[in-house]
Amino acid sequence: MTLTPRGLILIALVSTLISAGSSAGSAATGGTNPPIATEPAVGSRASAEPSSVTLAMRRAVTGPAVVTVKDASGRVVSQGTTTLLSTNIAVDLKPGLAQGVYTVTYRIEGSKTKGPEGGVFQFAYGSGSPKRTISTWSGYKDIPKEARLPD
């Protein structure tokens, strides 16, 4: 994934939020490392087609991470591998997205005792009414199919 000027600005913004100890109003309360910000934002409606999805986590992500983005019909529109950069995880999106609601599923390594954790949130591109919250999970038992690591 190539960092664009917009991506570099987002990383700078996220670093500022983290150092200030801010938290997003719609951030998840479950798990030990929920996102404090996302781009596109949780529950937002983007007017321009996004080229990637980025999550800024509360703490650095040190283990494997998976971010999958699906359109309203369940078709995967994320492409390539998930990129880790300290507290940020990101995935590119296929070009030519249709307008509508998109669902983002993410999984990161959690604590050694609790296992992996992750969540699901939505955003819209152009039209649609996305949910404005993040649903989270923690532990091996609750891993959604979309968040499982490849064998």
JSON list of C-alpha atoms in Angstrom, two decimals:
[
{"chain": "A", "resi": 1, "resn": "MET", "atom": "CA", "xyz": [0.00, 0.00, 0.00]},
{"chain": "A", "resi": 2, "resn": "THR", "atom": "CA", "xyz": [1.41, 3.39, -1.01]},
{"chain": "A", "resi": 3, "resn": "LEU", "atom": "CA", "xyz": [0.88, 6.25, 1.40]},
{"chain": "A", "resi": 4, "resn": "THR", "atom": "CA", "xyz": [-0.79, 9.21, -0.27]},
{"chain": "A", "resi": 5, "resn": "PRO", "atom": "CA", "xyz": [-0.63, 12.74, 1.11]},
{"chain": "A", "resi": 6, "resn": "ARG", "atom": "CA", "xyz": [-4.11, 12.09, 2.57]},
{"chain": "A", "resi": 7, "resn": "GLY", "atom": "CA", "xyz": [-2.80, 8.92, 4.23]},
{"chain": "A", "resi": 8, "resn": "LEU", "atom": "CA", "xyz": [0.16, 10.77, 5.73]},
{"chain": "A", "resi": 9, "resn": "ILE", "atom": "CA", "xyz": [-2.18, 13.45, 7.07]},
{"chain": "A", "resi": 10, "resn": "LEU", "atom": "CA", "xyz": [-4.41, 10.76, 8.59]},
{"chain": "A", "resi": 11, "resn": "ILE", "atom": "CA", "xyz": [-1.41, 9.14, 10.29]},
{"chain": "A", "resi": 12, "resn": "ALA", "atom": "CA", "xyz": [-0.35, 12.52, 11.70]},
{"chain": "A", "resi": 13, "resn": "LEU", "atom": "CA", "xyz": [-3.91, 13.19, 12.91]},
{"chain": "A", "resi": 14, "resn": "VAL", "atom": "CA", "xyz": [-4.18, 9.77, 14.51]},
{"chain": "A", "resi": 15, "resn": "SER", "atom": "CA", "xyz": [-0.80, 10.17, 16.22]},
{"chain": "A", "resi": 16, "resn": "THR", "atom": "CA", "xyz": [-2.03, 13.46, 17.65]},
{"chain": "A", "resi": 17, "resn": "LEU", "atom": "CA", "xyz": [-5.23, 11.85, 18.92]},
{"chain": "A", "resi": 18, "resn": "ILE", "atom": "CA", "xyz": [-3.30, 9.02, 20.53]},
{"chain": "A", "resi": 19, "resn": "SER", "atom": "CA", "xyz": [-0.78, 11.28, 22.24]},
{"chain": "A", "resi": 20, "resn": "ALA", "atom": "CA", "xyz": [-3.62, 13.46, 23.51]},
{"chain": "A", "resi": 21, "resn": "GLY", "atom": "CA", "xyz": [-5.40, 10.43, 24.90]},
{"chain": "A", "resi": 22, "resn": "SER", "atom": "CA", "xyz": [-8.59, 11.16, 22.99]},
{"chain": "A", "resi": 23, "resn": "SER", "atom": "CA", "xyz": [-11.25, 8.59, 22.28]},
{"chain": "A", "resi": 24, "resn": "ALA", "atom": "CA", "xyz": [-13.91, 8.42, 19.60]},
{"chain": "A", "resi": 25, "resn": "GLY", "atom": "CA", "xyz": [-17.49, 8.69, 20.81]},
{"chain": "A", "resi": 26, "resn": "SER", "atom": "CA", "xyz": [-18.44, 5.65, 18.77]},
{"chain": "A", "resi": 27, "resn": "ALA", "atom": "CA", "xyz": [-15.40, 3.58, 19.75]},
{"chain": "A", "resi": 28, "resn": "ALA", "atom": "CA", "xyz": [-15.93, 0.10, 21.07]},
{"chain": "A", "resi": 29, "resn": "THR", "atom": "CA", "xyz": [-15.77, -0.62, 24.77]},
{"chain": "A", "resi": 30, "resn": "GLY", "atom": "CA", "xyz": [-14.99, -4.34, 24.44]},
{"chain": "A", "resi": 31, "resn": "GLY", "atom": "CA", "xyz": [-11.48, -5.73, 24.17]},
{"chain": "A", "resi": 32, "resn": "THR", "atom": "CA", "xyz": [-8.31, -4.08, 25.32]},
{"chain": "A", "resi": 33, "resn": "ASN", "atom": "CA", "xyz": [-7.32, -2.24, 22.14]},
{"chain": "A", "resi": 34, "resn": "PRO", "atom": "CA", "xyz": [-10.40, -0.75, 20.42]},
{"chain": "A", "resi": 35, "resn": "PRO", "atom": "CA", "xyz": [-10.04, 1.78, 17.59]},
{"chain": "A", "resi": 36, "resn": "ILE", "atom": "CA", "xyz": [-10.04, 5.41, 18.63]},
{"chain": "A", "resi": 37, "resn": "ALA", "atom": "CA", "xyz": [-10.63, 6.63, 15.07]},
{"chain": "A", "resi": 38, "resn": "THR", "atom": "CA", "xyz": [-11.36, 5.22, 11.63]},
{"chain": "A", "resi": 39, "resn": "GLU", "atom": "CA", "xyz": [-11.19, 6.58, 8.09]},
{"chain": "A", "resi": 40, "resn": "PRO", "atom": "CA", "xyz": [-13.84, 6.57, 6.75]},
{"chain": "A", "resi": 41, "resn": "ALA", "atom": "CA", "xyz": [-15.34, 7.31, 10.15]},
{"chain": "A", "resi": 42, "resn": "VAL", "atom": "CA", "xyz": [-17.70, 4.84, 11.80]},
{"chain": "A", "resi": 43, "resn": "GLY", "atom": "CA", "xyz": [-21.25, 5.53, 10.63]},
{"chain": "A", "resi": 44, "resn": "SER", "atom": "CA", "xyz": [-20.18, 8.27, 8.23]},
{"chain": "A", "resi": 45, "resn": "ARG", "atom": "CA", "xyz": [-21.25, 8.91, 4.65]},
{"chain": "A", "resi": 46, "resn": "ALA", "atom": "CA", "xyz": [-18.29, 9.64, 2.37]},
{"chain": "A", "resi": 47, "resn": "SER", "atom": "CA", "xyz": [-19.02, 11.82, -0.65]},
{"chain": "A", "resi": 48, "resn": "ALA", "atom": "CA", "xyz": [-15.79, 10.80, -2.42]},
{"chain": "A", "resi": 49, "resn": "GLU", "atom": "CA", "xyz": [-14.95, 7.18, -3.16]},
{"chain": "A", "resi": 50, "resn": "PRO", "atom": "CA", "xyz": [-12.54, 5.92, -0.48]},
{"chain": "A", "resi": 51, "resn": "SER", "atom": "CA", "xyz": [-9.39, 4.14, -1.66]},
{"chain": "A", "resi": 52, "resn": "SER", "atom": "CA", "xyz": [-8.62, 2.49, 1.68]},
{"chain": "A", "resi": 53, "resn": "VAL", "atom": "CA", "xyz": [-9.90, 1.91, 5.20]},
{"chain": "A", "resi": 54, "resn": "THR", "atom": "CA", "xyz": [-7.68, 2.80, 8.18]},
{"chain": "A", "resi": 55, "resn": "LEU", "atom": "CA", "xyz": [-8.20, 2.07, 11.86]},
{"chain": "A", "resi": 56, "resn": "ALA", "atom": "CA", "xyz": [-6.22, 3.90, 14.54]},
{"chain": "A", "resi": 57, "resn": "MET", "atom": "CA", "xyz": [-5.95, 1.62, 17.54]},
{"chain": "A", "resi": 58, "resn": "ARG", "atom": "CA", "xyz": [-5.46, 2.72, 21.13]},
{"chain": "A", "resi": 59, "resn": "ARG", "atom": "CA", "xyz": [-2.11, 0.86, 21.34]},
{"chain": "A", "resi": 60, "resn": "ALA", "atom": "CA", "xyz": [0.38, -0.50, 18.82]},
{"chain": "A", "resi": 61, "resn": "VAL", "atom": "CA", "xyz": [-0.66, -3.69, 17.03]},
{"chain": "A", "resi": 62, "resn": "THR", "atom": "CA", "xyz": [2.19, -6.19, 17.19]},
{"chain": "A", "resi": 63, "resn": "GLY", "atom": "CA", "xyz": [0.65, -9.38, 15.87]},
{"chain": "A", "resi": 64, "resn": "PRO", "atom": "CA", "xyz": [-1.27, -10.41, 12.79]},
{"chain": "A", "resi": 65, "resn": "ALA", "atom": "CA", "xyz": [-4.21, -8.25, 11.75]},
{"chain": "A", "resi": 66, "resn": "VAL", "atom": "CA", "xyz": [-6.97, -8.75, 9.21]},
{"chain": "A", "resi": 67, "resn": "VAL", "atom": "CA", "xyz": [-9.30, -6.07, 7.82]},
{"chain": "A", "resi": 68, "resn": "THR", "atom": "CA", "xyz": [-12.03, -7.13, 5.38]},
{"chain": "A", "resi": 69, "resn": "VAL", "atom": "CA", "xyz": [-14.48, -4.74, 3.70]},
{"chain": "A", "resi": 70, "resn": "LYS", "atom": "CA", "xyz": [-17.69, -5.96, 2.05]},
{"chain": "A", "resi": 71, "resn": "ASP", "atom": "CA", "xyz": [-20.36, -4.19, 0.03]},
{"chain": "A", "resi": 72, "resn": "ALA", "atom": "CA", "xyz": [-24.10, -4.47, 0.75]},
{"chain": "A", "resi": 73, "resn": "SER", "atom": "CA", "xyz": [-24.35, -7.71, -1.25]},
{"chain": "A", "resi": 74, "resn": "GLY", "atom": "CA", "xyz": [-21.53, -9.34, 0.76]},
{"chain": "A", "resi": 75, "resn": "ARG", "atom": "CA", "xyz": [-18.89, -9.06, -1.97]},
{"chain": "A", "resi": 76, "resn": "VAL", "atom": "CA", "xyz": [-15.36, -8.42, -0.66]},
{"chain": "A", "resi": 77, "resn": "VAL", "atom": "CA", "xyz": [-14.09, -5.05, -1.92]},
{"chain": "A", "resi": 78, "resn": "SER", "atom": "CA", "xyz": [-10.87, -4.90, 0.08]},
{"chain": "A", "resi": 79, "resn": "GLN", "atom": "CA", "xyz": [-7.73, -5.99, -1.75]},
{"chain": "A", "resi": 80, "resn": "GLY", "atom": "CA", "xyz": [-4.18, -6.87, -0.86]},
{"chain": "A", "resi": 81, "resn": "THR", "atom": "CA", "xyz": [-2.86, -7.52, 2.60]},
{"chain": "A", "resi": 82, "resn": "THR", "atom": "CA", "xyz": [-3.60, -5.57, 5.74]},
{"chain": "A", "resi": 83, "resn": "THR", "atom": "CA", "xyz": [-0.84, -3.07, 6.49]},
{"chain": "A", "resi": 84, "resn": "LEU", "atom": "CA", "xyz": [0.39, -2.52, 10.06]},
{"chain": "A", "resi": 85, "resn": "LEU", "atom": "CA", "xyz": [2.11, 0.69, 11.10]},
{"chain": "A", "resi": 86, "resn": "SER", "atom": "CA", "xyz": [2.37, 0.94, 14.89]},
{"chain": "A", "resi": 87, "resn": "THR", "atom": "CA", "xyz": [-1.14, 1.92, 16.01]},
{"chain": "A", "resi": 88, "resn": "ASN", "atom": "CA", "xyz": [-2.63, 2.00, 12.50]},
{"chain": "A", "resi": 89, "resn": "ILE", "atom": "CA", "xyz": [-4.00, -0.89, 10.46]},
{"chain": "A", "resi": 90, "resn": "ALA", "atom": "CA", "xyz": [-5.18, -0.34, 6.90]},
{"chain": "A", "resi": 91, "resn": "VAL", "atom": "CA", "xyz": [-6.36, -2.12, 3.79]},
{"chain": "A", "resi": 92, "resn": "ASP", "atom": "CA", "xyz": [-6.80, -0.87, 0.23]},
{"chain": "A", "resi": 93, "resn": "LEU", "atom": "CA", "xyz": [-10.17, -0.95, -1.53]},
{"chain": "A", "resi": 94, "resn": "LYS", "atom": "CA", "xyz": [-10.86, -1.97, -5.12]},
{"chain": "A", "resi": 95, "resn": "PRO", "atom": "CA", "xyz": [-11.48, 1.02, -7.40]},
{"chain": "A", "resi": 96, "resn": "GLY", "atom": "CA", "xyz": [-14.94, 1.66, -8.84]},
{"chain": "A", "resi": 97, "resn": "LEU", "atom": "CA", "xyz": [-16.99, 1.11, -5.68]},
{"chain": "A", "resi": 98, "resn": "ALA", "atom": "CA", "xyz": [-20.75, 1.31, -6.04]},
{"chain": "A", "resi": 99, "resn": "GLN", "atom": "CA", "xyz": [-22.52, 3.81, -3.80]},
{"chain": "A", "resi": 100, "resn": "GLY", "atom": "CA", "xyz": [-24.02, 2.23, -0.69]},
{"chain": "A", "resi": 101, "resn": "VAL", "atom": "CA", "xyz": [-23.23, 0.85, 2.76]},
{"chain": "A", "resi": 102, "resn": "TYR", "atom": "CA", "xyz": [-19.96, -1.01, 3.42]},
{"chain": "A", "resi": 103, "resn": "THR", "atom": "CA", "xyz": [-19.17, -3.28, 6.36]},
{"chain": "A", "resi": 104, "resn": "VAL", "atom": "CA", "xyz": [-15.67, -3.43, 7.83]},
{"chain": "A", "resi": 105, "resn": "THR", "atom": "CA", "xyz": [-14.59, -6.44, 9.91]},
{"chain": "A", "resi": 106, "resn": "TYR", "atom": "CA", "xyz": [-11.26, -6.28, 11.73]},
{"chain": "A", "resi": 107, "resn": "ARG", "atom": "CA", "xyz": [-9.24, -8.67, 13.88]},
{"chain": "A", "resi": 108, "resn": "ILE", "atom": "CA", "xyz": [-6.07, -8.04, 15.86]},
{"chain": "A", "resi": 109, "resn": "GLU", "atom": "CA", "xyz": [-4.10, -10.05, 18.37]},
{"chain": "A", "resi": 110, "resn": "GLY", "atom": "CA", "xyz": [-5.28, -9.26, 21.88]},
{"chain": "A", "resi": 111, "resn": "SER", "atom": "CA", "xyz": [-3.79, -10.15, 25.22]},
{"chain": "A", "resi": 112, "resn": "LYS", "atom": "CA", "xyz": [-2.19, -13.56, 25.76]},
{"chain": "A", "resi": 113, "resn": "THR", "atom": "CA", "xyz": [-4.90, -14.55, 28.22]},
{"chain": "A", "resi": 114, "resn": "LYS", "atom": "CA", "xyz": [-7.95, -13.33, 26.29]},
{"chain": "A", "resi": 115, "resn": "GLY", "atom": "CA", "xyz": [-6.89, -14.15, 22.73]},
{"chain": "A", "resi": 116, "resn": "PRO", "atom": "CA", "xyz": [-7.69, -12.18, 19.58]},
{"chain": "A", "resi": 117, "resn": "GLU", "atom": "CA", "xyz": [-10.18, -9.36, 19.45]},
{"chain": "A", "resi": 118, "resn": "GLY", "atom": "CA", "xyz": [-11.94, -7.38, 16.80]},
{"chain": "A", "resi": 119, "resn": "GLY", "atom": "CA", "xyz": [-15.10, -5.76, 15.65]},
{"chain": "A", "resi": 120, "resn": "VAL", "atom": "CA", "xyz": [-17.44, -4.74, 12.88]},
{"chain": "A", "resi": 121, "resn": "PHE", "atom": "CA", "xyz": [-18.51, -1.26, 11.77]},
{"chain": "A", "resi": 122, "resn": "GLN", "atom": "CA", "xyz": [-20.11, 0.39, 8.76]},
{"chain": "A", "resi": 123, "resn": "PHE", "atom": "CA", "xyz": [-19.70, 3.46, 6.61]},
{"chain": "A", "resi": 124, "resn": "ALA", "atom": "CA", "xyz": [-21.49, 4.58, 3.46]},
{"chain": "A", "resi": 125, "resn": "TYR", "atom": "CA", "xyz": [-20.17, 5.88, 0.19]},
{"chain": "A", "resi": 126, "resn": "GLY", "atom": "CA", "xyz": [-22.62, 8.28, -1.47]},
{"chain": "A", "resi": 127, "resn": "SER", "atom": "CA", "xyz": [-25.90, 6.83, -0.23]},
{"chain": "A", "resi": 128, "resn": "GLY", "atom": "CA", "xyz": [-27.25, 4.55, 2.44]},
{"chain": "A", "resi": 129, "resn": "SER", "atom": "CA", "xyz": [-27.69, 4.59, 6.21]},
{"chain": "A", "resi": 130, "resn": "PRO", "atom": "CA", "xyz": [-24.79, 2.90, 8.02]},
{"chain": "A", "resi": 131, "resn": "LYS", "atom": "CA", "xyz": [-24.92, 1.89, 11.68]},
{"chain": "A", "resi": 132, "resn": "ARG", "atom": "CA", "xyz": [-23.12, 4.41, 13.88]},
{"chain": "A", "resi": 133, "resn": "THR", "atom": "CA", "xyz": [-21.54, 1.95, 16.33]},
{"chain": "A", "resi": 134, "resn": "ILE", "atom": "CA", "xyz": [-18.82, -0.68, 16.48]},
{"chain": "A", "resi": 135, "resn": "SER", "atom": "CA", "xyz": [-19.78, -4.20, 17.54]},
{"chain": "A", "resi": 136, "resn": "THR", "atom": "CA", "xyz": [-16.83, -5.92, 19.20]},
{"chain": "A", "resi": 137, "resn": "TRP", "atom": "CA", "xyz": [-15.78, -9.43, 20.21]},
{"chain": "A", "resi": 138, "resn": "SER", "atom": "CA", "xyz": [-12.91, -10.94, 22.18]},
{"chain": "A", "resi": 139, "resn": "GLY", "atom": "CA", "xyz": [-11.53, -14.47, 22.46]},
{"chain": "A", "resi": 140, "resn": "TYR", "atom": "CA", "xyz": [-11.12, -17.47, 20.18]},
{"chain": "A", "resi": 141, "resn": "LYS", "atom": "CA", "xyz": [-14.70, -18.71, 20.63]},
{"chain": "A", "resi": 142, "resn": "ASP", "atom": "CA", "xyz": [-16.32, -15.60, 19.14]},
{"chain": "A", "resi": 143, "resn": "ILE", "atom": "CA", "xyz": [-14.14, -14.99, 16.05]},
{"chain": "A", "resi": 144, "resn": "PRO", "atom": "CA", "xyz": [-16.39, -14.27, 13.06]},
{"chain": "A", "resi": 145, "resn": "LYS", "atom": "CA", "xyz": [-15.58, -16.23, 9.89]},
{"chain": "A", "resi": 146, "resn": "GLU", "atom": "CA", "xyz": [-14.47, -13.04, 8.11]},
{"chain": "A", "resi": 147, "resn": "ALA", "atom": "CA", "xyz": [-11.89, -12.31, 10.83]},
{"chain": "A", "resi": 148, "resn": "ARG", "atom": "CA", "xyz": [-10.16, -15.69, 10.90]},
{"chain": "A", "resi": 149, "resn": "LEU", "atom": "CA", "xyz": [-6.53, -15.79, 9.82]},
{"chain": "A", "resi": 150, "resn": "PRO", "atom": "CA", "xyz": [-5.62, -17.89, 6.78]},
{"chain": "A", "resi": 151, "resn": "ASP", "atom": "CA", "xyz": [-4.23, -21.37, 7.58]}
]
